[in-house]
mmCIF file of C-alpha atoms and ligand atoms in Angstrom:
data_model
loop_
_atom_site.group_PDB
_atom_site.id
_atom_site.type_symbol
_atom_site.label_atom_id
_atom_site.label_comp_id
_atom_site.label_asym_id
_atom_site.label_seq_id
_atom_site.Cartn_x
_atom_site.Cartn_y
_atom_site.Cartn_z
ATOM 1 C CA UNK A 1 11.830 59.498 186.109
ATOM 2 C CA UNK A 2 13.661 56.789 184.161
ATOM 3 C CA UNK A 3 12.672 54.430 181.359
ATOM 4 C CA UNK A 4 14.379 51.036 181.728
ATOM 5 C CA UNK A 5 15.253 49.381 178.387
ATOM 6 C CA UNK A 6 16.207 45.706 178.569
ATOM 7 C CA UNK A 7 18.163 44.622 175.467
ATOM 8 C CA UNK A 8 18.871 48.289 174.767
ATOM 9 C CA UNK A 9 22.127 47.511 172.936
ATOM 10 C CA UNK A 10 20.252 45.304 170.465
ATOM 11 C CA UNK A 11 18.868 46.170 167.038
ATOM 12 C CA UNK A 12 15.407 47.490 167.958
ATOM 13 C CA UNK A 13 16.320 48.449 171.533
ATOM 14 C CA UNK A 14 19.164 50.746 170.424
ATOM 15 C CA UNK A 15 17.016 52.497 167.807
ATOM 16 C CA UNK A 16 14.308 53.024 170.441
ATOM 17 C CA UNK A 17 16.894 54.315 172.944
ATOM 18 C CA UNK A 18 17.825 56.994 170.390
ATOM 19 C CA UNK A 19 14.213 58.067 169.933
ATOM 20 C CA UNK A 20 13.674 58.219 173.719
ATOM 21 C CA UNK A 21 16.793 60.357 174.213
ATOM 22 C CA UNK A 22 15.738 62.578 171.307
ATOM 23 C CA UNK A 23 12.439 62.999 173.170
ATOM 24 C CA UNK A 24 14.347 64.197 176.279
ATOM 25 C CA UNK A 25 13.631 61.024 178.280
ATOM 26 C CA UNK A 26 16.032 59.642 180.900
ATOM 27 C CA UNK A 27 16.873 56.066 180.017
ATOM 28 C CA UNK A 28 18.681 53.169 181.673
ATOM 29 C CA UNK A 29 19.946 50.371 179.424
ATOM 30 C CA UNK A 30 20.319 46.796 180.683
ATOM 31 C CA UNK A 31 22.020 44.326 178.353
ATOM 32 C CA UNK A 32 24.241 41.222 178.663
ATOM 33 C CA UNK A 33 25.552 41.436 175.061
ATOM 34 C CA UNK A 34 24.358 37.909 174.256
ATOM 35 C CA UNK A 35 23.247 39.196 170.839
ATOM 36 C CA UNK A 36 24.625 42.741 170.699
ATOM 37 C CA UNK A 37 27.869 44.674 170.941
ATOM 38 C CA UNK A 38 29.069 47.063 173.642
ATOM 39 C CA UNK A 39 30.181 49.684 171.088
ATOM 40 C CA UNK A 40 26.544 50.294 170.179
ATOM 41 C CA UNK A 41 26.244 52.184 173.488
ATOM 42 C CA UNK A 42 28.900 54.681 172.363
ATOM 43 C CA UNK A 43 27.150 55.057 168.995
ATOM 44 C CA UNK A 44 23.878 55.940 170.774
ATOM 45 C CA UNK A 45 25.732 58.658 172.703
ATOM 46 C CA UNK A 46 27.444 59.880 169.513
ATOM 47 C CA UNK A 47 24.161 60.119 167.621
ATOM 48 C CA UNK A 48 22.143 61.788 170.398
ATOM 49 C CA UNK A 49 24.923 63.677 172.204
ATOM 50 C CA UNK A 50 23.233 62.448 175.380
ATOM 51 C CA UNK A 51 24.413 60.206 178.198
ATOM 52 C CA UNK A 52 22.574 57.458 180.051
ATOM 53 C CA UNK A 53 23.116 54.806 182.715
ATOM 54 C CA UNK A 54 24.076 51.300 181.621
ATOM 55 C CA UNK A 55 24.170 47.988 183.536
ATOM 56 C CA UNK A 56 25.769 44.851 182.060
ATOM 57 C CA UNK A 57 23.210 42.508 183.556
ATOM 58 C CA UNK A 58 21.267 39.453 182.404
ATOM 59 C CA UNK A 59 17.572 40.303 182.847
ATOM 60 C CA UNK A 60 17.034 36.812 184.340
ATOM 61 C CA UNK A 61 19.199 37.891 187.327
ATOM 62 C CA UNK A 62 16.517 38.890 189.837
ATOM 63 C CA UNK A 63 18.967 40.176 192.472
ATOM 64 C CA UNK A 64 20.777 42.423 190.005
ATOM 65 C CA UNK A 65 17.491 43.753 188.586
ATOM 66 C CA UNK A 66 16.234 44.446 192.119
ATOM 67 C CA UNK A 67 19.330 46.539 192.828
ATOM 68 C CA UNK A 68 18.817 48.546 189.617
ATOM 69 C CA UNK A 69 15.240 49.358 190.663
ATOM 70 C CA UNK A 70 16.439 50.324 194.161
ATOM 71 C CA UNK A 71 19.131 52.647 192.793
ATOM 72 C CA UNK A 72 16.938 54.432 190.270
ATOM 73 C CA UNK A 73 13.552 56.101 189.854
ATOM 74 C CA UNK A 74 12.081 53.850 187.152
ATOM 75 C CA UNK A 75 8.577 54.737 185.855
ATOM 76 C CA UNK A 76 8.298 52.341 182.893
ATOM 77 C CA UNK A 77 10.031 49.367 181.305
ATOM 78 C CA UNK A 78 10.472 48.474 177.631
ATOM 79 C CA UNK A 79 11.421 44.797 177.235
ATOM 80 C CA UNK A 80 13.464 44.122 174.079
ATOM 81 C CA UNK A 81 15.684 41.458 175.675
ATOM 82 C CA UNK A 82 15.124 37.977 174.279
ATOM 83 C CA UNK A 83 16.455 35.592 171.649
ATOM 84 C CA UNK A 84 14.805 36.196 168.276
ATOM 85 C CA UNK A 85 16.060 33.895 165.523
ATOM 86 C CA UNK A 86 13.202 31.758 164.214
ATOM 87 C CA UNK A 87 15.403 29.020 162.754
ATOM 88 C CA UNK A 88 17.713 28.871 165.780
ATOM 89 C CA UNK A 89 14.704 28.556 168.076
ATOM 90 C CA UNK A 90 13.728 25.253 166.430
ATOM 91 C CA UNK A 91 17.229 23.925 167.268
ATOM 92 C CA UNK A 92 17.372 25.366 170.810
ATOM 93 C CA UNK A 93 13.809 25.400 172.199
ATOM 94 C CA UNK A 94 14.839 25.058 175.856
ATOM 95 C CA UNK A 95 17.217 28.020 175.654
ATOM 96 C CA UNK A 96 14.511 30.111 173.982
ATOM 97 C CA UNK A 97 11.798 29.204 176.500
ATOM 98 C CA UNK A 98 14.129 29.740 179.437
ATOM 99 C CA UNK A 99 15.592 33.045 178.271
ATOM 100 C CA UNK A 100 12.507 34.707 176.842
ATOM 101 C CA UNK A 101 9.876 33.521 179.313
ATOM 102 C CA UNK A 102 11.896 33.316 182.536
ATOM 103 C CA UNK A 103 13.426 36.672 181.715
ATOM 104 C CA UNK A 104 10.049 38.318 181.228
ATOM 105 C CA UNK A 105 8.634 36.788 184.429
ATOM 106 C CA UNK A 106 11.682 37.853 186.452
ATOM 107 C CA UNK A 107 11.405 41.391 185.125
ATOM 108 C CA UNK A 108 7.675 41.588 185.878
ATOM 109 C CA UNK A 109 8.183 40.214 189.424
ATOM 110 C CA UNK A 110 10.790 42.875 190.205
ATOM 111 C CA UNK A 111 8.571 45.568 188.679
ATOM 112 C CA UNK A 112 5.677 44.412 190.876
ATOM 113 C CA UNK A 113 7.866 44.487 193.971
ATOM 114 C CA UNK A 114 8.819 48.103 193.238
ATOM 115 C CA UNK A 115 5.285 49.048 192.150
ATOM 116 C CA UNK A 116 6.384 49.889 188.600
ATOM 117 C CA UNK A 117 3.419 48.969 186.389
ATOM 118 C CA UNK A 118 4.087 50.525 182.955
ATOM 119 C CA UNK A 119 5.358 47.769 180.631
ATOM 120 C CA UNK A 120 5.912 47.760 176.873
ATOM 121 C CA UNK A 121 6.450 44.301 175.392
ATOM 122 C CA UNK A 122 8.262 43.571 172.138
ATOM 123 C CA UNK A 123 5.959 41.005 170.562
ATOM 124 C CA UNK A 124 5.803 39.760 166.984
ATOM 125 C CA UNK A 125 3.474 39.045 164.075
ATOM 126 C CA UNK A 126 4.492 35.411 164.483
ATOM 127 C CA UNK A 127 1.801 35.139 167.191
ATOM 128 C CA UNK A 128 -0.730 35.081 164.330
ATOM 129 C CA UNK A 129 0.782 31.853 162.946
ATOM 130 C CA UNK A 130 -0.360 31.321 159.338
ATOM 131 C CA UNK A 131 -3.025 34.053 159.049
ATOM 132 C CA UNK A 132 -6.497 32.996 157.843
ATOM 133 C CA UNK A 133 -6.799 36.285 155.974
ATOM 134 C CA UNK A 134 -4.842 39.453 155.307
ATOM 135 C CA UNK A 135 -4.464 42.242 156.204
ATOM 136 C CA UNK A 136 -4.053 41.066 159.797
ATOM 137 C CA UNK A 137 -5.829 43.032 162.534
ATOM 138 C CA UNK A 138 -5.287 42.781 166.314
ATOM 139 C CA UNK A 139 -8.526 40.779 166.479
ATOM 140 C CA UNK A 140 -7.150 38.168 164.043
ATOM 141 C CA UNK A 141 -6.755 34.696 165.516
ATOM 142 C CA UNK A 142 -3.490 34.060 167.345
ATOM 143 C CA UNK A 143 -1.890 30.735 168.202
ATOM 144 C CA UNK A 144 -0.685 27.823 166.044
ATOM 145 C CA UNK A 145 2.737 29.450 166.020
ATOM 146 C CA UNK A 146 5.189 27.650 163.733
ATOM 147 C CA UNK A 147 8.349 27.917 165.864
ATOM 148 C CA UNK A 148 9.453 28.160 169.528
ATOM 149 C CA UNK A 149 10.475 31.809 169.100
ATOM 150 C CA UNK A 150 6.935 32.769 168.101
ATOM 151 C CA UNK A 151 5.512 30.575 170.852
ATOM 152 C CA UNK A 152 7.552 32.410 173.510
ATOM 153 C CA UNK A 153 5.982 35.667 172.310
ATOM 154 C CA UNK A 154 2.521 34.090 172.429
ATOM 155 C CA UNK A 155 3.066 32.749 175.952
ATOM 156 C CA UNK A 156 4.397 36.055 177.284
ATOM 157 C CA UNK A 157 1.357 37.831 175.809
ATOM 158 C CA UNK A 158 -0.833 35.347 177.726
ATOM 159 C CA UNK A 159 1.152 35.966 180.934
ATOM 160 C CA UNK A 160 0.569 39.709 180.520
ATOM 161 C CA UNK A 161 -3.165 39.224 179.924
ATOM 162 C CA UNK A 162 -3.445 37.055 183.071
ATOM 163 C CA UNK A 163 -1.356 39.524 185.067
ATOM 164 C CA UNK A 164 -3.624 42.387 184.034
ATOM 165 C CA UNK A 165 -6.736 40.307 184.889
ATOM 166 C CA UNK A 166 -5.299 39.704 188.385
ATOM 167 C CA UNK A 167 -4.456 43.374 188.939
ATOM 168 C CA UNK A 168 -5.886 46.032 186.642
ATOM 169 C CA UNK A 169 -3.548 48.716 187.905
ATOM 170 C CA UNK A 170 -0.986 47.371 185.399
ATOM 171 C CA UNK A 171 -0.462 49.578 182.370
ATOM 172 C CA UNK A 172 0.684 47.341 179.503
ATOM 173 C CA UNK A 173 1.274 47.772 175.755
ATOM 174 C CA UNK A 174 1.879 44.683 173.609
ATOM 175 C CA UNK A 175 3.466 45.737 170.300
ATOM 176 C CA UNK A 176 3.345 43.145 167.496
ATOM 177 C CA UNK A 177 6.177 43.909 165.089
ATOM 178 C CA UNK A 178 5.964 42.824 161.479
ATOM 179 C CA UNK A 179 9.306 42.633 159.654
ATOM 180 C CA UNK A 180 11.742 45.221 161.023
ATOM 181 C CA UNK A 181 14.460 46.263 158.543
ATOM 182 C CA UNK A 182 16.747 49.232 157.906
ATOM 183 C CA UNK A 183 19.083 51.285 160.083
ATOM 184 C CA UNK A 184 19.435 54.734 161.593
ATOM 185 C CA UNK A 185 20.085 57.380 158.866
ATOM 186 C CA UNK A 186 23.511 58.111 160.365
ATOM 187 C CA UNK A 187 24.690 54.666 159.290
ATOM 188 C CA UNK A 188 26.300 54.311 162.734
ATOM 189 C CA UNK A 189 24.016 51.568 164.074
ATOM 190 C CA UNK A 190 22.056 48.832 162.360
ATOM 191 C CA UNK A 191 21.242 45.158 162.153
ATOM 192 C CA UNK A 192 24.271 42.941 162.713
ATOM 193 C CA UNK A 193 23.144 39.337 163.277
ATOM 194 C CA UNK A 194 25.883 36.938 164.374
ATOM 195 C CA UNK A 195 26.983 34.506 161.624
ATOM 196 C CA UNK A 196 25.078 33.821 158.382
ATOM 197 C CA UNK A 197 21.905 35.968 158.427
ATOM 198 C CA UNK A 198 18.536 34.212 158.584
ATOM 199 C CA UNK A 199 16.512 37.273 157.637
ATOM 200 C CA UNK A 200 16.100 38.575 154.100
ATOM 201 C CA UNK A 201 17.478 42.122 154.276
ATOM 202 C CA UNK A 202 20.746 41.330 156.109
ATOM 203 C CA UNK A 203 21.315 38.544 153.584
ATOM 204 C CA UNK A 204 20.629 40.814 150.571
ATOM 205 C CA UNK A 205 23.029 43.403 151.973
ATOM 206 C CA UNK A 206 25.832 40.849 152.278
ATOM 207 C CA UNK A 207 25.256 39.605 148.724
ATOM 208 C CA UNK A 208 25.343 43.201 147.436
ATOM 209 C CA UNK A 209 28.591 43.809 149.328
ATOM 210 C CA UNK A 210 29.928 40.555 147.830
ATOM 211 C CA UNK A 211 30.593 38.947 151.192
ATOM 212 C CA UNK A 212 28.048 36.279 150.188
ATOM 213 C CA UNK A 213 27.775 34.875 146.662
ATOM 214 C CA UNK A 214 24.053 35.000 145.884
ATOM 215 C CA UNK A 215 20.642 35.154 147.529
ATOM 216 C CA UNK A 216 18.661 31.916 147.762
ATOM 217 C CA UNK A 217 14.988 32.754 147.340
ATOM 218 C CA UNK A 218 13.028 30.220 149.353
ATOM 219 C CA UNK A 219 10.355 29.182 146.865
ATOM 220 C CA UNK A 220 8.563 30.980 144.027
ATOM 221 C CA UNK A 221 5.496 28.743 144.009
ATOM 222 C CA UNK A 222 3.474 30.513 146.689
ATOM 223 C CA UNK A 223 0.020 31.850 145.854
ATOM 224 C CA UNK A 224 1.324 35.429 145.537
ATOM 225 C CA UNK A 225 1.681 37.862 142.621
ATOM 226 C CA UNK A 226 5.153 36.557 141.662
ATOM 227 C CA UNK A 227 5.209 33.318 143.651
ATOM 228 C CA UNK A 228 7.670 34.564 146.307
ATOM 229 C CA UNK A 229 6.820 35.228 149.971
ATOM 230 C CA UNK A 230 5.085 38.503 150.868
ATOM 231 C CA UNK A 231 5.859 40.380 154.102
ATOM 232 C CA UNK A 232 5.150 43.736 155.765
ATOM 233 C CA UNK A 233 8.605 45.322 156.033
ATOM 234 C CA UNK A 234 8.760 48.246 158.437
ATOM 235 C CA UNK A 235 11.693 50.633 158.947
ATOM 236 C CA UNK A 236 13.218 50.134 162.396
ATOM 237 C CA UNK A 237 13.079 53.906 163.069
ATOM 238 C CA UNK A 238 9.312 53.939 162.402
ATOM 239 C CA UNK A 239 9.060 50.977 164.754
ATOM 240 C CA UNK A 240 11.086 52.827 167.413
ATOM 241 C CA UNK A 241 8.821 55.878 167.123
ATOM 242 C CA UNK A 242 5.836 53.584 167.694
ATOM 243 C CA UNK A 243 7.285 52.821 171.141
ATOM 244 C CA UNK A 244 7.348 56.506 172.071
ATOM 245 C CA UNK A 245 3.676 56.779 171.131
ATOM 246 C CA UNK A 246 2.860 53.630 173.128
ATOM 247 C CA UNK A 247 4.651 55.064 176.186
ATOM 248 C CA UNK A 248 2.666 58.290 175.850
ATOM 249 C CA UNK A 249 -0.540 56.218 175.657
ATOM 250 C CA UNK A 250 0.351 54.423 178.901
ATOM 251 C CA UNK A 251 1.163 57.732 180.602
ATOM 252 C CA UNK A 252 -2.168 59.165 179.464
ATOM 253 C CA UNK A 253 -4.343 56.158 180.471
ATOM 254 C CA UNK A 254 -2.343 55.107 183.571
ATOM 255 C CA UNK A 255 -3.811 51.584 183.428
ATOM 256 C CA UNK A 256 -5.005 49.067 180.870
ATOM 257 C CA UNK A 257 -3.745 46.445 178.442
ATOM 258 C CA UNK A 258 -3.341 47.594 174.829
ATOM 259 C CA UNK A 259 -2.341 45.548 171.759
ATOM 260 C CA UNK A 260 -1.093 47.117 168.516
ATOM 261 C CA UNK A 261 0.213 45.896 165.164
ATOM 262 C CA UNK A 262 3.272 47.899 164.156
ATOM 263 C CA UNK A 263 3.516 47.489 160.396
ATOM 264 C CA UNK A 264 3.082 49.553 157.236
ATOM 265 C CA UNK A 265 -0.052 47.779 155.998
ATOM 266 C CA UNK A 266 1.770 47.057 152.710
ATOM 267 C CA UNK A 267 2.945 43.603 151.585
ATOM 268 C CA UNK A 268 6.084 43.268 149.455
ATOM 269 C CA UNK A 269 7.408 40.063 147.870
ATOM 270 C CA UNK A 270 11.001 38.866 148.017
ATOM 271 C CA UNK A 271 11.429 39.889 144.356
ATOM 272 C CA UNK A 272 9.960 43.342 145.140
ATOM 273 C CA UNK A 273 12.618 43.698 147.845
ATOM 274 C CA UNK A 274 15.438 42.615 145.498
ATOM 275 C CA UNK A 275 14.296 45.087 142.833
ATOM 276 C CA UNK A 276 13.877 47.911 145.374
ATOM 277 C CA UNK A 277 17.347 47.262 146.792
ATOM 278 C CA UNK A 278 18.968 47.309 143.330
ATOM 279 C CA UNK A 279 17.106 50.538 142.463
ATOM 280 C CA UNK A 280 17.928 52.218 145.786
ATOM 281 C CA UNK A 281 21.616 51.332 145.854
ATOM 282 C CA UNK A 282 22.648 50.629 142.252
ATOM 283 C CA UNK A 283 24.036 47.299 143.494
ATOM 284 C CA UNK A 284 23.213 43.989 141.812
ATOM 285 C CA UNK A 285 21.710 41.191 143.903
ATOM 286 C CA UNK A 286 22.264 37.883 142.108
ATOM 287 C CA UNK A 287 19.827 35.186 143.235
ATOM 288 C CA UNK A 288 18.629 31.653 142.616
ATOM 289 C CA UNK A 289 15.279 30.062 143.391
ATOM 290 C CA UNK A 290 15.509 27.139 145.822
ATOM 291 C CA UNK A 291 13.005 25.051 147.803
ATOM 292 C CA UNK A 292 10.676 26.629 150.315
ATOM 293 C CA UNK A 293 12.062 27.125 153.874
ATOM 294 C CA UNK A 294 10.212 24.906 156.399
ATOM 295 C CA UNK A 295 7.894 26.968 158.627
ATOM 296 C CA UNK A 296 7.580 29.847 156.176
ATOM 297 C CA UNK A 297 4.135 31.238 155.407
ATOM 298 C CA UNK A 298 3.082 32.702 152.037
ATOM 299 C CA UNK A 299 1.699 36.100 152.993
ATOM 300 C CA UNK A 300 1.810 38.247 156.123
ATOM 301 C CA UNK A 301 1.011 41.928 156.300
ATOM 302 C CA UNK A 302 -0.766 44.157 158.807
ATOM 303 C CA UNK A 303 -3.764 46.418 159.121
ATOM 304 C CA UNK A 304 -2.070 49.134 161.239
ATOM 305 C CA UNK A 305 -5.149 51.359 161.528
ATOM 306 C CA UNK A 306 -5.664 50.734 165.271
ATOM 307 C CA UNK A 307 -2.213 52.171 166.115
ATOM 308 C CA UNK A 308 -2.880 55.067 163.778
ATOM 309 C CA UNK A 309 -6.202 55.823 165.469
ATOM 310 C CA UNK A 310 -5.246 55.240 169.105
ATOM 311 C CA UNK A 311 -1.550 56.153 169.113
ATOM 312 C CA UNK A 312 -1.567 58.717 166.337
ATOM 313 C CA UNK A 313 1.308 56.692 164.839
ATOM 314 C CA UNK A 314 1.895 55.736 161.201
ATOM 315 C CA UNK A 315 4.959 54.262 159.486
ATOM 316 C CA UNK A 316 6.365 56.902 157.135
ATOM 317 C CA UNK A 317 9.561 55.460 155.628
ATOM 318 C CA UNK A 318 9.464 53.709 152.260
ATOM 319 C CA UNK A 319 10.989 50.460 151.011
ATOM 320 C CA UNK A 320 13.633 52.570 149.243
ATOM 321 C CA UNK A 321 14.510 54.267 152.582
ATOM 322 C CA UNK A 322 14.844 50.807 154.195
ATOM 323 C CA UNK A 323 17.173 49.617 151.427
ATOM 324 C CA UNK A 324 19.277 52.826 151.348
ATOM 325 C CA UNK A 325 19.722 52.887 155.148
ATOM 326 C CA UNK A 326 20.601 49.184 155.306
ATOM 327 C CA UNK A 327 23.203 49.661 152.576
ATOM 328 C CA UNK A 328 24.624 52.793 154.254
ATOM 329 C CA UNK A 329 25.157 50.899 157.493
ATOM 330 C CA UNK A 330 26.950 47.936 155.945
ATOM 331 C CA UNK A 331 29.194 50.157 153.811
ATOM 332 C CA UNK A 332 30.078 52.511 156.694
ATOM 333 C CA UNK A 333 33.808 53.068 156.888
HETATM 334 C C1 WQD B 1 11.202 37.164 154.814
HETATM 335 C C2 WQD B 1 10.904 36.558 153.462
HETATM 336 C C3 WQD B 1 11.486 34.242 153.300
HETATM 337 C C4 WQD B 1 15.810 34.880 153.719
HETATM 338 C C5 WQD B 1 11.060 36.459 160.815
HETATM 339 C C6 WQD B 1 10.418 36.298 162.149
HETATM 340 C C7 WQD B 1 9.802 37.600 162.576
HETATM 341 C C8 WQD B 1 10.857 38.652 162.574
HETATM 342 C C9 WQD B 1 11.444 38.772 161.175
HETATM 343 C C10 WQD B 1 11.786 38.778 164.783
HETATM 344 C C11 WQD B 1 10.307 35.168 153.540
HETATM 345 C C12 WQD B 1 12.347 35.061 152.355
HETATM 346 C C13 WQD B 1 14.444 35.091 153.627
HETATM 347 C C14 WQD B 1 16.508 34.340 152.600
HETATM 348 C C15 WQD B 1 14.457 34.281 151.365
HETATM 349 N N1 WQD B 1 11.862 38.365 163.515
HETATM 350 N N2 WQD B 1 13.797 34.801 152.470
HETATM 351 N N3 WQD B 1 15.806 34.060 151.468
HETATM 352 O O1 WQD B 1 10.591 34.746 158.343
HETATM 353 O O2 WQD B 1 9.088 36.702 157.609
HETATM 354 O O3 WQD B 1 10.072 36.715 159.864
HETATM 355 O O4 WQD B 1 11.994 37.493 160.861
HETATM 356 O O5 WQD B 1 10.933 39.411 165.295
HETATM 357 O O6 WQD B 1 9.271 37.435 163.861
HETATM 358 O O7 WQD B 1 9.388 35.328 162.036
HETATM 359 O O8 WQD B 1 11.541 37.059 157.935
HETATM 360 O O9 WQD B 1 13.438 37.943 156.684
HETATM 361 O O10 WQD B 1 13.484 35.500 157.407
HETATM 362 O O11 WQD B 1 11.938 36.193 155.571
HETATM 363 O O12 WQD B 1 13.841 34.013 150.312
HETATM 364 O O13 WQD B 1 17.765 34.124 152.631
HETATM 365 O O14 WQD B 1 12.146 36.408 152.741
HETATM 366 O O15 WQD B 1 11.093 33.008 152.682
HETATM 367 O O16 WQD B 1 9.368 35.035 152.482
HETATM 368 P P1 WQD B 1 10.265 36.210 158.373
HETATM 369 P P2 WQD B 1 12.695 36.666 156.924
#
């Protein structure tokens, strides 16, 4: 039985592919390399010493997806494919709605046709918008998203809820990621956004490696302990392991719709992250304080106790691990 991973050459998809292979699962990766690199596939094989099927296919291509389902014995799908840059999504809303939502619907239609009902969706803490209170639980209010990227995640969650209401033989896990950072301990794969990074950790890493001059900290006048934004940073390997536990939950229950926050439950400020990175790597991270970034919220961190209770999953890696692994990846030979 195979696990289909759309976007499996991407940052979170590739780390999850490694964990699945390490757990002796058969996987099939589908990716069109719109935001990933083909060599990641070789790195996954190098790290795990395992092979897997790969199709260079856009997940919006219904005919191609149909053929993949016909040729294989797929039991579950993990959907990582989708555009994910918050800032870019405000510039390209149509591309984001088309790719993320049409892609998900196409995938679900083909799954339905082949009676494959186990689906794990890569959602995001952005569905909570600006949280009324923290820590955020799965019962916290969603909606009022502040960018098209977050809205695509919200809409796909709604599509899944309606799908399950129409047919309760679906077996769905919605996983709301907080801020994924870090890289596999081998240093062979990691986060490699195209162009100038939007996210904090990839930017810090480039400043430390002197490929960028200094970090601009977007505002230090938030109502937080040091005025800078607070987020729940989670190591990408902990996040990947959460997907294994979610798959096991779906296999145990065989139907249902489950929603989990995947975070550490700890909030760290931008200055905490800078200090942790300098401590972990011995590298200096020069910075300047600039104006707030439009759309940013002050504080966002999770209450991950539901995943701990129902999935027997808990993030284990520390902020220092996240910084060390990120640095190891960018300084790989
Ligand atoms: C973190 C903090 C910034 C860059 C987004 C998405 C989320 C997920 C992660 C996909 C904030 C500050 C950042 C910089 C800074 N993506 N910052 N200078 O915005 O919390 O979340 O990325 O799933 O869904 O919403 O992450 O890393 O951009 O920002 O001061 O150059 O770092 O203001 O406080 P964010 P981020």
